[in-house]
XYZ file of C-alpha atoms in Angstrom:
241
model
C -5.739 -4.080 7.664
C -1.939 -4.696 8.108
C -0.053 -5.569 4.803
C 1.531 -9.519 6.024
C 4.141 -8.860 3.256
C 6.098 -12.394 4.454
C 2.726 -14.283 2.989
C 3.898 -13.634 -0.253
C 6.965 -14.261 0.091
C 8.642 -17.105 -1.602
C 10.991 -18.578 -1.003
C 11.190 -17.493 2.480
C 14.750 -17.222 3.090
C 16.719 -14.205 3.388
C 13.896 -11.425 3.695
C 14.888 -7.767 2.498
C 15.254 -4.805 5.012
C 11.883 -2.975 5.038
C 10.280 0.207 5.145
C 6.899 1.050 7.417
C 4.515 3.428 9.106
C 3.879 2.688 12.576
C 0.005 3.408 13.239
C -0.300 1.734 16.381
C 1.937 0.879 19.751
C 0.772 -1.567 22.575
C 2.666 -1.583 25.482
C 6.030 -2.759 24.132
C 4.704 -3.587 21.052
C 4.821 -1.476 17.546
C 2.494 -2.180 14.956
C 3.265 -1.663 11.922
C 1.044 -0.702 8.325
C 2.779 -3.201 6.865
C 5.783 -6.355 7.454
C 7.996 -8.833 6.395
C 8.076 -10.141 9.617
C 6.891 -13.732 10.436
C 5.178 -14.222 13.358
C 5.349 -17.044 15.696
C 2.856 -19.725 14.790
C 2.559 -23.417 13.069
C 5.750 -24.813 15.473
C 7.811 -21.991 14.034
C 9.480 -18.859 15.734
C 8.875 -15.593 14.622
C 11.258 -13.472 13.247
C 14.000 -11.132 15.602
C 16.173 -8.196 14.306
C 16.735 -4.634 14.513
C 13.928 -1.648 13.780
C 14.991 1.952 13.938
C 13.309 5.947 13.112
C 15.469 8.733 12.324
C 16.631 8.881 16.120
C 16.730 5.891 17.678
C 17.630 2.090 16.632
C 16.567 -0.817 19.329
C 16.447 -4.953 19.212
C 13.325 -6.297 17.582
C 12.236 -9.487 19.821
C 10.334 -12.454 18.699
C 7.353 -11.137 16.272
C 3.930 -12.429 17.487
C 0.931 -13.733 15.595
C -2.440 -11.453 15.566
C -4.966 -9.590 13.241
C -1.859 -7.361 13.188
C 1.807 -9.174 13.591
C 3.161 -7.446 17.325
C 6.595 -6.358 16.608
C 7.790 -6.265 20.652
C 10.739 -4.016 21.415
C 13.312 -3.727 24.428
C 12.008 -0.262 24.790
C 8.988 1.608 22.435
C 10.901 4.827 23.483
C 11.930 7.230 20.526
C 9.179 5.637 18.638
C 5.863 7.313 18.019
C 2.773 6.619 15.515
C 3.343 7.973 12.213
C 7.159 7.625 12.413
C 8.536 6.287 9.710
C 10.650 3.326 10.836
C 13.431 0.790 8.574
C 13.652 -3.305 9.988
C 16.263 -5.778 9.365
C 15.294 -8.977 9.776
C 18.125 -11.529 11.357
C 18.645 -13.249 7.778
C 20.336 -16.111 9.349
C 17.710 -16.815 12.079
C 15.251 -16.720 9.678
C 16.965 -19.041 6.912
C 17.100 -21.908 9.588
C 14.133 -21.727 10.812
C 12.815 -21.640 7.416
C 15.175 -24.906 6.212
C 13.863 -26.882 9.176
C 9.837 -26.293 8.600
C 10.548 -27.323 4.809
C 11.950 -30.403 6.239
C 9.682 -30.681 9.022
C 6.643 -31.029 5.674
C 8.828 -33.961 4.153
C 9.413 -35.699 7.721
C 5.483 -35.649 8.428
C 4.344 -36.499 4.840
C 7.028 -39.504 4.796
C 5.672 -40.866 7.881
C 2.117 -40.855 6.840
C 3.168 -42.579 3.840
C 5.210 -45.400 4.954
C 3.662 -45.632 8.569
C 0.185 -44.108 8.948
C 2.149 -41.922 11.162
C -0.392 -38.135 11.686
C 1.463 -35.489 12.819
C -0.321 -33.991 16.264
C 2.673 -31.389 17.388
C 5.525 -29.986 16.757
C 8.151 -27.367 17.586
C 10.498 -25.790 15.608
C 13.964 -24.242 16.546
C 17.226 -22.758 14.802
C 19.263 -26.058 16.299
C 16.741 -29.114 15.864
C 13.138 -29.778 15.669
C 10.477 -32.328 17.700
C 7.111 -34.018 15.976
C 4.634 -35.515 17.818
C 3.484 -38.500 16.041
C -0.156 -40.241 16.554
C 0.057 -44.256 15.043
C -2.408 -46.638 14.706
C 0.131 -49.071 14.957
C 3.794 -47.217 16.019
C 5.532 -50.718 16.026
C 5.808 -50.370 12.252
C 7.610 -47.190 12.723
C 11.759 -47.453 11.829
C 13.392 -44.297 12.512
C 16.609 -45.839 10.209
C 13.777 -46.352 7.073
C 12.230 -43.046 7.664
C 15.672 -40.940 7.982
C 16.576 -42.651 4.780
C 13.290 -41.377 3.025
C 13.365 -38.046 3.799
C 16.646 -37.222 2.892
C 15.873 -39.197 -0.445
C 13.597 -36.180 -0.463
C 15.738 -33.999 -0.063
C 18.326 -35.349 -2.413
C 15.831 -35.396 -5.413
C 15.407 -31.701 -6.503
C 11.425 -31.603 -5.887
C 10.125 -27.968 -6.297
C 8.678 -26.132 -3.572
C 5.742 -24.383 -4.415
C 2.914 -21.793 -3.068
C -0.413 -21.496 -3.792
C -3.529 -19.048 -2.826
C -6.602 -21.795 -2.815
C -10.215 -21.692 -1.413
C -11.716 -23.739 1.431
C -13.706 -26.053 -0.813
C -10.801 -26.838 -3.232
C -8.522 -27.623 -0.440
C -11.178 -29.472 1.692
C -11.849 -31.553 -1.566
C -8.894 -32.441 -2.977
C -7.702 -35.878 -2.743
C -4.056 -35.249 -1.520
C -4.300 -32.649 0.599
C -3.110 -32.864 4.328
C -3.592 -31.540 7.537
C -7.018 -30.258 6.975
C -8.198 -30.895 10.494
C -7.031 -27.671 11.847
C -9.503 -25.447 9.635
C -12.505 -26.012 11.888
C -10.441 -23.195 13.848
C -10.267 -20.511 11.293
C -12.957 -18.173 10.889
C -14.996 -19.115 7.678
C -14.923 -15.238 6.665
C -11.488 -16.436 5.538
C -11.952 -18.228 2.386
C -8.625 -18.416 0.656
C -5.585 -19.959 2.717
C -1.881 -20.151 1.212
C -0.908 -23.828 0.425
C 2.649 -25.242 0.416
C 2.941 -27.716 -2.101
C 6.469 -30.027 -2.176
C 5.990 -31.724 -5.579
C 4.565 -35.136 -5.203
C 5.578 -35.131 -1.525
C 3.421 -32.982 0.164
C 0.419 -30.688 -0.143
C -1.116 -28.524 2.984
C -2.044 -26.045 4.014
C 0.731 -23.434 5.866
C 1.484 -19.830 6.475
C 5.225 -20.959 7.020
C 7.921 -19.676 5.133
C 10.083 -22.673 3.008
C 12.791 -23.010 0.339
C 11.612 -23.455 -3.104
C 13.901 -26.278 -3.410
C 14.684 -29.237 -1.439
C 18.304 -28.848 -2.966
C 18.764 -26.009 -0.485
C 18.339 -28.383 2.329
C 20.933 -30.557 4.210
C 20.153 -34.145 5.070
C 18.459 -34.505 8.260
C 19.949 -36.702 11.024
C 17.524 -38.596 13.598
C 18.510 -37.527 17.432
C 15.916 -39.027 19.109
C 12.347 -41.204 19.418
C 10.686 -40.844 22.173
C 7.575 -42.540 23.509
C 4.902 -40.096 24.506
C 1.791 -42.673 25.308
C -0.373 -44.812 23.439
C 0.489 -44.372 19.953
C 2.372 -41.750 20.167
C 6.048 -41.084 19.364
C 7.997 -37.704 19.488
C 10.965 -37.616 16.863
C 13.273 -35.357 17.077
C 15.887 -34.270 13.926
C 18.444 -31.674 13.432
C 20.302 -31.247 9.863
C 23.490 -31.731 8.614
C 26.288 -28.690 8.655
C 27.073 -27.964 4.992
């Protein structure tokens, strides 16, 4: 069983270089014992950067999500199992994407709360990021009230916080969000990380996140789109510091 070091991880922004044994490559793909690597999954990219043995140094692409995280490289050649390899993670790439999904939490939880507004979709990026919104009624959505919100949010300190619960407690308690997914997760897996944005939002999420919305800039509405009945796609990017 691979070691998903990232999971425990918090907060999620600038990840250390690593050590790790490779015991296993798939076509362009090393897998590793163990990684701080994200992997792409829950609207956010997975992690790029560099991975090199005592020989040979190569591009890390765009980490991918499975029982163990796929670490694809330009080329697996001058790697073999049982090297001993060192990655750097692209801190940069990482601490964006990881700013925008701890926004992307207070954007969906603010339009629950002052529109009924579930997120269905969404897709995160370094540059901006697109929800998918289901309403019962979307003509009580206003982008200028909900942009106002959020970066109240943001401007008011809350603590980010991550938690190790089981099914039943998450399943059962009152504020918890975005539970409909779980249906899809194998019920041999009984504990699931939960991202908890003091009296914000609480969900579960593999994500990585600040553990502070004072490390995020305000976010700026770019666009609302109409995607069909009910439905809305937003899309934000953030403020330059």
């Amino acid at each position: 069983m691979q070691n998903k070091l990232y999971m425990n991880l918090h907060p999620g922004t600038n990840p250390p270089p690593f050590s790790s044994i490779i015991k296993d490559i798939v076509d362009e793909n090393l897998l590793l014992e163990e990684t701080f690597c994200y992997p792409r999954g829950g609207g956010q990219p997975g992690d790029q950067g560099l991975i090199s043995n005592s020989t040979t140094q190569t591009r890390l692409l765009e980490t991918l999500p499975g029982d163990s995280i796929l670490h694809p490289l330009e080329s697996v050649k001058g790697f073999e199992v049982g090297d001993k390899v060192e990655c750097i993670i692209d801190q940069d790439r990482r601490n964006k994407n990881t700013t925008m999904h701890t926004v992307q939490h207070i954007v969906s939880a603010m339009a629950n709360d002052l529109f009924g507004g579930e997120t269905v979709g969404n897709q995160i990026s370094e540059d901006y990021t697109r929800i998918d919104f289901l309403f019962e009624d979307r003509d009580k959505f206003n982008s200028n009230d909900l942009e106002q919100a959020v970066n109240d949010v943001i401007n008011s300190h809350k603590e980010v916080r991550i938690h190790n619960w089981d099914r039943a407690t998450i399943l059962s308690h009152e504020q918890m969000r975005h539970t409909k997914f779980m249906n899809r997760i194998p019920s041999s897996i009984q504990n699931l990380r939960v991202v908890e944005i003091r009296d914000i939002d609480l969900c579960p999420c593999a994500g990585t996140h600040v553990d502070n919305t004072s490390k995020l800039n305000e976010m700026t509405i770019m666009k609302v789109k109409s995607k069909g009945a009910g439905k809305l796609r937003l899309t934000y990017n953030l403020k330059n510091d």
